[in-house]
mmCIF file of C-alpha atoms and ligand atoms in Angstrom:
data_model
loop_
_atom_site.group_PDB
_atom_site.id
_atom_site.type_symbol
_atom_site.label_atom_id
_atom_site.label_comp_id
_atom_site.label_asym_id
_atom_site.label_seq_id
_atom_site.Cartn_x
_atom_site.Cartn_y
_atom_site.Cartn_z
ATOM 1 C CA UNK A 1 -14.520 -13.743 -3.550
ATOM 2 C CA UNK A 2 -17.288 -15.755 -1.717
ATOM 3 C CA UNK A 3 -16.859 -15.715 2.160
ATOM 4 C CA UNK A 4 -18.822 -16.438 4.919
ATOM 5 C CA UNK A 5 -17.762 -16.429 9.251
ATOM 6 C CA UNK A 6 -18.412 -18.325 12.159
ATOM 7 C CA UNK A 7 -18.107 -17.101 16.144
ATOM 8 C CA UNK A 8 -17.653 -20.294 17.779
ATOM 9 C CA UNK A 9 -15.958 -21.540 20.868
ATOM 10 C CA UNK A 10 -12.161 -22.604 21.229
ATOM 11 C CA UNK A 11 -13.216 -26.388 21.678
ATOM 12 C CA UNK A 12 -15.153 -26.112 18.289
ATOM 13 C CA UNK A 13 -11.441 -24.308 17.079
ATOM 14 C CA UNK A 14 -9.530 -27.823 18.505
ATOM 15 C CA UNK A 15 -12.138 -29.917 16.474
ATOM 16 C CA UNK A 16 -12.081 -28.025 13.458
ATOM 17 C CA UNK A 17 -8.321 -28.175 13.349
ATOM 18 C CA UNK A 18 -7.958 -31.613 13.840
ATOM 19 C CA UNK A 19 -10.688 -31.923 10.798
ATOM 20 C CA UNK A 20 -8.531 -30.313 8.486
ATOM 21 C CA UNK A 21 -5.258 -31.569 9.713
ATOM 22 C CA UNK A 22 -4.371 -32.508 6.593
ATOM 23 C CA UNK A 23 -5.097 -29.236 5.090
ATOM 24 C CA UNK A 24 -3.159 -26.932 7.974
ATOM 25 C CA UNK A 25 -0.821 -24.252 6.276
ATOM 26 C CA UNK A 26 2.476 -22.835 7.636
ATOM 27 C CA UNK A 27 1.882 -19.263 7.588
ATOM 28 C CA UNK A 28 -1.235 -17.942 9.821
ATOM 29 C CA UNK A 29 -2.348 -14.185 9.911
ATOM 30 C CA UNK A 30 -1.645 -12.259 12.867
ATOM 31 C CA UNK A 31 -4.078 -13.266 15.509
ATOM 32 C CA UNK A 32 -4.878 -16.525 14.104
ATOM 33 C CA UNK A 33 -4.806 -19.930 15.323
ATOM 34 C CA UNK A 34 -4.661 -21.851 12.373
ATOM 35 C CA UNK A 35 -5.112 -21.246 8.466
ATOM 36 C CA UNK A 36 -5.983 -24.504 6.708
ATOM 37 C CA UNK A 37 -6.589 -24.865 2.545
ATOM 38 C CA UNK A 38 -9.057 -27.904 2.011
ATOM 39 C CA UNK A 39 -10.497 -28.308 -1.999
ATOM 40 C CA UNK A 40 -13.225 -26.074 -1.488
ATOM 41 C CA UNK A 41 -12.006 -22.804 0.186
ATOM 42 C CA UNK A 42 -9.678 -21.656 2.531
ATOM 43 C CA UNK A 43 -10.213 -21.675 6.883
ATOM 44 C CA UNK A 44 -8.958 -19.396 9.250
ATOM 45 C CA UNK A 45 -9.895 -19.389 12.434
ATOM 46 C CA UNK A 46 -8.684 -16.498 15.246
ATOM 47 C CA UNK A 47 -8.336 -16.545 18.704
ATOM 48 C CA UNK A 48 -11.579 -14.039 18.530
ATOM 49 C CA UNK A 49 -13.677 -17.379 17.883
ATOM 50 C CA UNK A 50 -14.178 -16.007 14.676
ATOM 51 C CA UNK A 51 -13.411 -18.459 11.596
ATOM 52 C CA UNK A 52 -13.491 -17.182 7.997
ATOM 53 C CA UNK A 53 -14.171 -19.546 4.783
ATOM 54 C CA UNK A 54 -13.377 -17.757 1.493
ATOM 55 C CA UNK A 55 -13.571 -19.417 -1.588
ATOM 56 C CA UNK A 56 -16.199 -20.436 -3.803
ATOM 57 C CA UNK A 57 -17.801 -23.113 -1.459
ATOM 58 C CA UNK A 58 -17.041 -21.018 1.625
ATOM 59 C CA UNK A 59 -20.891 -20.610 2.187
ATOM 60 C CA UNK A 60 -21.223 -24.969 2.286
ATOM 61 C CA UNK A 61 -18.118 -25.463 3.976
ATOM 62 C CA UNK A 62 -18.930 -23.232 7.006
ATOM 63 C CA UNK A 63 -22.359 -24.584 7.338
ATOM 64 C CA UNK A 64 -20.682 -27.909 8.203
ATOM 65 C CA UNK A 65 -20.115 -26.164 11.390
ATOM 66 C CA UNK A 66 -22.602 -23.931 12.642
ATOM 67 C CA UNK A 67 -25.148 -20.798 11.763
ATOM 68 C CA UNK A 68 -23.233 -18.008 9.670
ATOM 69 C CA UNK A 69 -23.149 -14.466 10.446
ATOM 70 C CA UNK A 70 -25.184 -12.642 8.089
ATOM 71 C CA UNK A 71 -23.487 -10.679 5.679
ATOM 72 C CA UNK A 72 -24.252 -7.558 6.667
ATOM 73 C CA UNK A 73 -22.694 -8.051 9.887
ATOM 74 C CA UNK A 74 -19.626 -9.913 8.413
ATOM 75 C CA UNK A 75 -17.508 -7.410 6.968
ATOM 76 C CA UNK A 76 -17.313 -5.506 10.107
ATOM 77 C CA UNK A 77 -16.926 -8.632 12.141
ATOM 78 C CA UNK A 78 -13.792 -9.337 9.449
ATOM 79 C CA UNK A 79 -12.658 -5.850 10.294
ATOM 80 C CA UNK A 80 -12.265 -6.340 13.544
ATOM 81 C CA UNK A 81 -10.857 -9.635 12.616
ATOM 82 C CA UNK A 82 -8.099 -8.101 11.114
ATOM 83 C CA UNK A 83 -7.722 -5.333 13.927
ATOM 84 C CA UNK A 84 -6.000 -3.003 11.333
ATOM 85 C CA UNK A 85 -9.125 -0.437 11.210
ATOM 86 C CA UNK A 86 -7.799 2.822 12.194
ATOM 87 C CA UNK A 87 -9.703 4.003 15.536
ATOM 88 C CA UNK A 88 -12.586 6.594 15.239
ATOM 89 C CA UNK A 89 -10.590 8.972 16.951
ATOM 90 C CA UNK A 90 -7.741 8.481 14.905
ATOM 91 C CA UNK A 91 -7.759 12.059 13.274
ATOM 92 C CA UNK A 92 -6.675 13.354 16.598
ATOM 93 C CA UNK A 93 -3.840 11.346 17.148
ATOM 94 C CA UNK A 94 0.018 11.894 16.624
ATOM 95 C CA UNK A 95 0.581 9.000 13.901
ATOM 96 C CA UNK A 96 3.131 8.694 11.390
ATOM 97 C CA UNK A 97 1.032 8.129 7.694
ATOM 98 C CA UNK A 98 2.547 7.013 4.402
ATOM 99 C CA UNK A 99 1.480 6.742 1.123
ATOM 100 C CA UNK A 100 3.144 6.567 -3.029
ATOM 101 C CA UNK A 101 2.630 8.123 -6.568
ATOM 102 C CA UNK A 102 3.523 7.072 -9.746
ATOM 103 C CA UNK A 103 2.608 3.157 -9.400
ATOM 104 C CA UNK A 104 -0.202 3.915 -12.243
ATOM 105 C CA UNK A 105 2.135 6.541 -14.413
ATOM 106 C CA UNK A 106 3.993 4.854 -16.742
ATOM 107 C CA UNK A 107 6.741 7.535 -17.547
ATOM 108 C CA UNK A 108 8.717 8.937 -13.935
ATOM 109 C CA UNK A 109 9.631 6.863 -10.806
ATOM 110 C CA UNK A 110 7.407 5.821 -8.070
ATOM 111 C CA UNK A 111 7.642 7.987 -4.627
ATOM 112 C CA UNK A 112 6.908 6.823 -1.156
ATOM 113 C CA UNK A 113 6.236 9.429 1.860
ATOM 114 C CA UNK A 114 5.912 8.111 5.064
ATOM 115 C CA UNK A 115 5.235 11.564 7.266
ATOM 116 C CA UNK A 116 5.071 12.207 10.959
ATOM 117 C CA UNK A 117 2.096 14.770 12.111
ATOM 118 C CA UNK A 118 1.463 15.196 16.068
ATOM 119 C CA UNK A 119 -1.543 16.239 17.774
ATOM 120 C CA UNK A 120 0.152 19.357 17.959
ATOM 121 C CA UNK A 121 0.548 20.100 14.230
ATOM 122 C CA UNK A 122 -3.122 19.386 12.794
ATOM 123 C CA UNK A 123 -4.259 22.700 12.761
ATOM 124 C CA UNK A 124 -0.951 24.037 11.445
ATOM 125 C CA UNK A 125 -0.974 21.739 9.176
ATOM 126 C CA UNK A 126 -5.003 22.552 7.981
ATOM 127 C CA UNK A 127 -4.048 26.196 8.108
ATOM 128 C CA UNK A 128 -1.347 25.341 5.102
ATOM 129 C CA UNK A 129 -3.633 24.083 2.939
ATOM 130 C CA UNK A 130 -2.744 19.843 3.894
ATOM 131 C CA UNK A 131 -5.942 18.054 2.389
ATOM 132 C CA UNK A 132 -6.848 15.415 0.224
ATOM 133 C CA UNK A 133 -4.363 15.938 -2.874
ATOM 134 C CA UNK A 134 -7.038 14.377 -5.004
ATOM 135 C CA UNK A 135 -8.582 17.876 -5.188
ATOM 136 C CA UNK A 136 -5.478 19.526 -5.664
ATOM 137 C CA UNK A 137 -3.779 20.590 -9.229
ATOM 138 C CA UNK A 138 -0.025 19.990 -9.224
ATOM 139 C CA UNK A 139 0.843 23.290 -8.663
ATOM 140 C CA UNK A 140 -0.959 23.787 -5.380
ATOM 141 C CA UNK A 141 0.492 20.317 -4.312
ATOM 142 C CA UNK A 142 4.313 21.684 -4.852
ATOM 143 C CA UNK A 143 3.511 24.966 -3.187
ATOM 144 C CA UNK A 144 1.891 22.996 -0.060
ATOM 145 C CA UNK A 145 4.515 20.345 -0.017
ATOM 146 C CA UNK A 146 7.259 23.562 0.105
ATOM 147 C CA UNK A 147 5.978 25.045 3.403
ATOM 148 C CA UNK A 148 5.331 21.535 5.120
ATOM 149 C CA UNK A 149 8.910 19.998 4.062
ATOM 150 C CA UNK A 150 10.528 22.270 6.940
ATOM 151 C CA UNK A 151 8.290 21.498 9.569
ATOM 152 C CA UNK A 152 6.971 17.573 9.169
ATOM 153 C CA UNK A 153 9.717 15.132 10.159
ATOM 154 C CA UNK A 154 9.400 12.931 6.961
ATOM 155 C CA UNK A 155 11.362 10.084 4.762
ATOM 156 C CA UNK A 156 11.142 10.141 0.953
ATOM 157 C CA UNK A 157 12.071 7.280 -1.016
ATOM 158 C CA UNK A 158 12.111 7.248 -4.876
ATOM 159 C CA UNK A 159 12.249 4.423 -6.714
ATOM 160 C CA UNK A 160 13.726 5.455 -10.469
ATOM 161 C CA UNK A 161 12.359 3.264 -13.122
ATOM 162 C CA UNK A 162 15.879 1.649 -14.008
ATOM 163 C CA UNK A 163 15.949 0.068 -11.199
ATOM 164 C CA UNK A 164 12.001 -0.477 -10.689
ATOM 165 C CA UNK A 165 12.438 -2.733 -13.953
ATOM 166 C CA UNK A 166 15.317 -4.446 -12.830
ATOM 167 C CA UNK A 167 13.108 -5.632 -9.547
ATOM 168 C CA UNK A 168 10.089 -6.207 -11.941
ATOM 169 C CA UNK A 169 11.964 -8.530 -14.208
ATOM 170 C CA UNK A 170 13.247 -10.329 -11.266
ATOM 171 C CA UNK A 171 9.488 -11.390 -10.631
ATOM 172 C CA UNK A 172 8.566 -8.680 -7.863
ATOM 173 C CA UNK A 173 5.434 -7.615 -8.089
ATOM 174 C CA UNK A 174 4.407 -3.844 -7.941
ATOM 175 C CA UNK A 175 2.443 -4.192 -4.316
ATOM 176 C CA UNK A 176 6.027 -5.535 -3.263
ATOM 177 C CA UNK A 177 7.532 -2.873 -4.233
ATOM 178 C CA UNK A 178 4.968 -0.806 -2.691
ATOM 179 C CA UNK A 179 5.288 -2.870 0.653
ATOM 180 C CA UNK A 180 9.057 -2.735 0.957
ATOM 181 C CA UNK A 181 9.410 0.889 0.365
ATOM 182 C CA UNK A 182 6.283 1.931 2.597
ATOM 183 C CA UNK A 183 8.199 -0.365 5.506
ATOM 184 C CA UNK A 184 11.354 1.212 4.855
ATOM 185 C CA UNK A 185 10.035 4.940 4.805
ATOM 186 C CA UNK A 186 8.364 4.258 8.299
ATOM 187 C CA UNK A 187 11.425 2.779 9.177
ATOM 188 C CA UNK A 188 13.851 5.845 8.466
ATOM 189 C CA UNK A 189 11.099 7.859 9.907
ATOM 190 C CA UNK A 190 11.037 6.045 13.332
ATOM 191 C CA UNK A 191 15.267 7.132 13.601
ATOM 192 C CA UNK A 192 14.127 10.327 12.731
ATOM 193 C CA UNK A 193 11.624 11.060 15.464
ATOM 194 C CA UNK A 194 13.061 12.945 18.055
ATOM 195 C CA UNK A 195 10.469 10.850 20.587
ATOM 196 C CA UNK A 196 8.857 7.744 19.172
ATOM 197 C CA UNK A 197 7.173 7.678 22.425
ATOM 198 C CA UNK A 198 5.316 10.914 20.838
ATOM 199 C CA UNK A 199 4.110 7.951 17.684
ATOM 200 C CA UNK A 200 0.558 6.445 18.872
ATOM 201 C CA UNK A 201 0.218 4.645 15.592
ATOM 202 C CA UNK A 202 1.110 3.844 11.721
ATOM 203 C CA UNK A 203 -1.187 4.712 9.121
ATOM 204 C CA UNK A 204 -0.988 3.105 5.796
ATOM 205 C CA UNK A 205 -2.817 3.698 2.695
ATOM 206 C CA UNK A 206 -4.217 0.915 1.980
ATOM 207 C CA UNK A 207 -2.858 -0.679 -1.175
ATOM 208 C CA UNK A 208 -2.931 -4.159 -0.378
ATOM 209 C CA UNK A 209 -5.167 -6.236 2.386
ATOM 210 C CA UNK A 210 -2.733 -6.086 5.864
ATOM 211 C CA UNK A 211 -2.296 -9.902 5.111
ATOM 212 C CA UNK A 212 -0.006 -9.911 2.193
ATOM 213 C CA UNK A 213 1.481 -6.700 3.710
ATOM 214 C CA UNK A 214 3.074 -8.184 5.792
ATOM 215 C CA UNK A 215 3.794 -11.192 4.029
ATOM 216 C CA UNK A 216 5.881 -9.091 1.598
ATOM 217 C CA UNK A 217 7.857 -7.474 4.279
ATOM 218 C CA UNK A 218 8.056 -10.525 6.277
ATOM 219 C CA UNK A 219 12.366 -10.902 5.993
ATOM 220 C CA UNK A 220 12.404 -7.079 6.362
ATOM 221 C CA UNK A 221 13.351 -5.524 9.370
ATOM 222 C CA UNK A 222 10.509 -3.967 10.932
ATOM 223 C CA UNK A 223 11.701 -0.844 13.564
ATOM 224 C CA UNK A 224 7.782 0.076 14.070
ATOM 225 C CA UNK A 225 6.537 -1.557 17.267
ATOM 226 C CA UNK A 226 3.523 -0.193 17.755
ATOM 227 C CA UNK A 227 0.179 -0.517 16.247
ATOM 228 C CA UNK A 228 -0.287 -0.338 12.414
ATOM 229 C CA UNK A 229 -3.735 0.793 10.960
ATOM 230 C CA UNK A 230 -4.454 0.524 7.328
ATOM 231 C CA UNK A 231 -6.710 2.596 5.419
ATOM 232 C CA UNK A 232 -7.873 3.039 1.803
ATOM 233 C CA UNK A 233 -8.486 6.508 1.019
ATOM 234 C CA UNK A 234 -6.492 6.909 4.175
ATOM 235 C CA UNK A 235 -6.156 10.726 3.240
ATOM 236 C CA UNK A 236 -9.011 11.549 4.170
ATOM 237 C CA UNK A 237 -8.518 9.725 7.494
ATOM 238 C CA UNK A 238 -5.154 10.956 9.038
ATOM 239 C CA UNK A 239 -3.289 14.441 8.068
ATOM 240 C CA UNK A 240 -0.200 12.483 7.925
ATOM 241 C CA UNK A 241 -1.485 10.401 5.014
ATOM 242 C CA UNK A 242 -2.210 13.660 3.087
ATOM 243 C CA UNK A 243 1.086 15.101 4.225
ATOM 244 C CA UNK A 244 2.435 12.131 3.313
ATOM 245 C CA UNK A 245 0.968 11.992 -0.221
ATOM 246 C CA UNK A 246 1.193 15.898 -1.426
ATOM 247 C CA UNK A 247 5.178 15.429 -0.479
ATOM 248 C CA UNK A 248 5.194 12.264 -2.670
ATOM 249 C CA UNK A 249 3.224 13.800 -5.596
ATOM 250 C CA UNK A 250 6.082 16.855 -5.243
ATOM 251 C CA UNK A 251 8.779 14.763 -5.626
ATOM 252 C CA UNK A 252 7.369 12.718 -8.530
ATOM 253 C CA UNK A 253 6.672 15.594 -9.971
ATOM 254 C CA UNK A 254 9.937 17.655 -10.082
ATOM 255 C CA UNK A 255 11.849 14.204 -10.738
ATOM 256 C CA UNK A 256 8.919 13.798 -13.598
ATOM 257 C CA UNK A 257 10.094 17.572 -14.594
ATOM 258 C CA UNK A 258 13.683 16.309 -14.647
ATOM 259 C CA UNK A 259 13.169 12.953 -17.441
ATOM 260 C CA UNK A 260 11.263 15.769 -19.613
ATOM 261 C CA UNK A 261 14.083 17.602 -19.801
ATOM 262 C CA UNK A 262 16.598 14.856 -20.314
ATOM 263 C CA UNK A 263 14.081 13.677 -22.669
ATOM 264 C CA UNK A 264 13.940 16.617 -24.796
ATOM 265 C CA UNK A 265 10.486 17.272 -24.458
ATOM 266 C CA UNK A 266 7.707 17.038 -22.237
ATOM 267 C CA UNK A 267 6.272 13.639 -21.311
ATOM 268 C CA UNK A 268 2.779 12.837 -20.456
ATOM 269 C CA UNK A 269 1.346 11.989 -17.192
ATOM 270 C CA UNK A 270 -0.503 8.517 -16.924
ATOM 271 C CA UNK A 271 -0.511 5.650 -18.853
ATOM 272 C CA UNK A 272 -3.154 6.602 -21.756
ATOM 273 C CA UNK A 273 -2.907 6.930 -25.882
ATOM 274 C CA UNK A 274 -1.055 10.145 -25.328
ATOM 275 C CA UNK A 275 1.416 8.458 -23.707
ATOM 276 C CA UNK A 276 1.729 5.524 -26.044
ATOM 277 C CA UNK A 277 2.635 8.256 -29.163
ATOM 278 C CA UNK A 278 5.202 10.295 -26.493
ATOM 279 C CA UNK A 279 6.799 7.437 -25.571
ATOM 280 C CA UNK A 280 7.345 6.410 -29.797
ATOM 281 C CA UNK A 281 8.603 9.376 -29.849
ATOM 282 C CA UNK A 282 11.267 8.519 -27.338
ATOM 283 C CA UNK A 283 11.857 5.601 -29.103
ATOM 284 C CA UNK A 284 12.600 7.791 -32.331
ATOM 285 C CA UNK A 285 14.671 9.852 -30.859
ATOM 286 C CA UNK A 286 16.627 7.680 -28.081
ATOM 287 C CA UNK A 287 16.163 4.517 -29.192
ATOM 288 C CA UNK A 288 13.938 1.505 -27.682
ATOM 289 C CA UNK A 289 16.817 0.909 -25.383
ATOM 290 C CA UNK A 290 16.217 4.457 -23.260
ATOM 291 C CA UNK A 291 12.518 3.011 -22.462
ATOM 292 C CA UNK A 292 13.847 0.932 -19.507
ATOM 293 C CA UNK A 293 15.389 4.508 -18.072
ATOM 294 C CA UNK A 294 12.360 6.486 -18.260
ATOM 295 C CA UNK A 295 9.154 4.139 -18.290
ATOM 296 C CA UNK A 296 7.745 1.166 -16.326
ATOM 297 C CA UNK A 297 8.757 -1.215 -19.359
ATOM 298 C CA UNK A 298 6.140 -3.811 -17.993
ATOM 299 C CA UNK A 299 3.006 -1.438 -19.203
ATOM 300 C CA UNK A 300 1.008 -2.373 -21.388
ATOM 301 C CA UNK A 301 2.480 1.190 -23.535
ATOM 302 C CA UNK A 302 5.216 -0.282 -24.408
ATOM 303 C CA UNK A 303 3.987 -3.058 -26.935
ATOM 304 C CA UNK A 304 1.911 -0.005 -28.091
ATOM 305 C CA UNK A 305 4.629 2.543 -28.372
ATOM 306 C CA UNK A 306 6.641 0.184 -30.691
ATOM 307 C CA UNK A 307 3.557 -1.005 -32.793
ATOM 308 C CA UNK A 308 2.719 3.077 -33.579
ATOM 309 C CA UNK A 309 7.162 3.311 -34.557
HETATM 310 MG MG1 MG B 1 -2.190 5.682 -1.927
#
């Protein structure tokens, strides 16, 4: 999407929303003075004197009102707009990370870790073998999650695909699914820390922009009062993240292990043409009615599954 920003004064803030009065929206970002939604893209301005147009006219519409910042310098500028950019120094910190699995499968349930690490515990942690489970096979991933689940304070939510379907065909969308669970993993977490004092920040994989984060978990209770950084490829930014991840991979995987064997025989990782021809299989076997126990019915695979029956 097009966007372009401002840095102007507060006065210039007043004038702006009194311009698009007519426009002004209820809900405002965190840090914001006022969001407005006039034809031709959408205003925000923050208390930072910086005001963001997005939208296909953004470019035009901010003109109206001064000299843009280049692009270049824009997306940090948003950044620090937002203020959810996880510090430089954040791989030192004690922070609480979190992070799912199994959103993109479409056999097994989806998993959310959120997972304490302290200052104390990095090199522990780098001694077991915690790194980005991207480069990890499944089997290192249960062996690592096995000598970390002792020792990280931790919350492990899975969401089984009965249920998962029944939310999806109630109109929730998968990132708010994702949201809720992530909010209610740190939330567990936080009663489980023997000193939240200890907790310098939240660290969340960043599956969604911090915006509609919070948007979906706005009539949620929130027990997190600190800061709340979001990351993508937020591994690679926080041990607690990967912590967080390889115990969420372990879980889907042993609960994955589990709908094999209920299923009779193995299912398939993913959501590709293997999957379409295990999943007819299933529907041989079980009938098309067992689909909404072991699959994300929503997938495309489905419509597949039954053409190849
Ligand atoms: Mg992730």
């Amino acid at each position: 999407m097009a966007s372009a920003v401002l840095k102007v004064n507060q006065s210039k803030i007043q004038e702006m929303q009194q311009y698009y009065s007519n426009y002004l929206q209820t809900k405002v970002p965190q840090g914001g003075i006022f969001t407005a939604k006039p034809p031709s893209c959408s205003v925000t301005a923050y208390k930072s004197g910086k005001v963001l147009f997005q939208g296909k006219d953004a470019e035009i519409e901010a003109k109206k009102w001064g000299e843009t910042i280049p692009s270049k310098a824009k997306s940090s500028s948003i950044k620090s707009i937002d203020g959810y950019a996880p510090p430089e120094h954040i791989a030192s910190m004690s922070i609480i990370g979190s992070d799912e699995v199994g959103t993109g499968d479409y056999f097994g349930p989806m998993t959310v870790v959120a997972a304490f690490v302290s200052k104390d515990q990095l090199l522990e942690l780098r001694s077991l073998g915690v790194k980005d489970s991207k480069n990890l096979k499944d089997n290192q991933i249960c062996e690592i999650a096995k000598s970390i689940i002792p020792v990280i304070p931790h919350s492990l939510l899975i969401l089984h695909n009965d249920k998962y379907n029944e939310m999806q065909k109630k109109g929730m969308s998968q990132g708010k699914m994702k949201a809720l669970l992530h909010n209610q993993a740190i939330n567990h977490l936080i009663k489980k820390v023997k000193n939240v004092m200890d907790v310098e920040g939240v660290l969340i994989d960043q599956f969604v922009v911090p915006d509609i984060y919070y948007k979906h978990i706005q009539s949620s209770p929130k027990d997190w009062k600190g800061k709340t950084f979001f990351s993508t490829k937020a591994e690679g930014v926080h041990m607690s993240v990967a912590a967080a991840s390889i115990i969420a991979r372990y879980a889907f995987v042993k609960e994955f292990d589990k709908l094999s064997d209920k299923a009779g025989f193995e299912l398939q990782k993913g959501a590709g043409a293997k999957v379409d021809q295990i999943a007819a299989k299933l529907i041989r076997t079980k009938g098309e009615e067992a689909l909404k126990h072991f699959t994300k019915l929503h997938f495309a695979n489905t419509e597949k599954a039954k053409k190849l029956v």
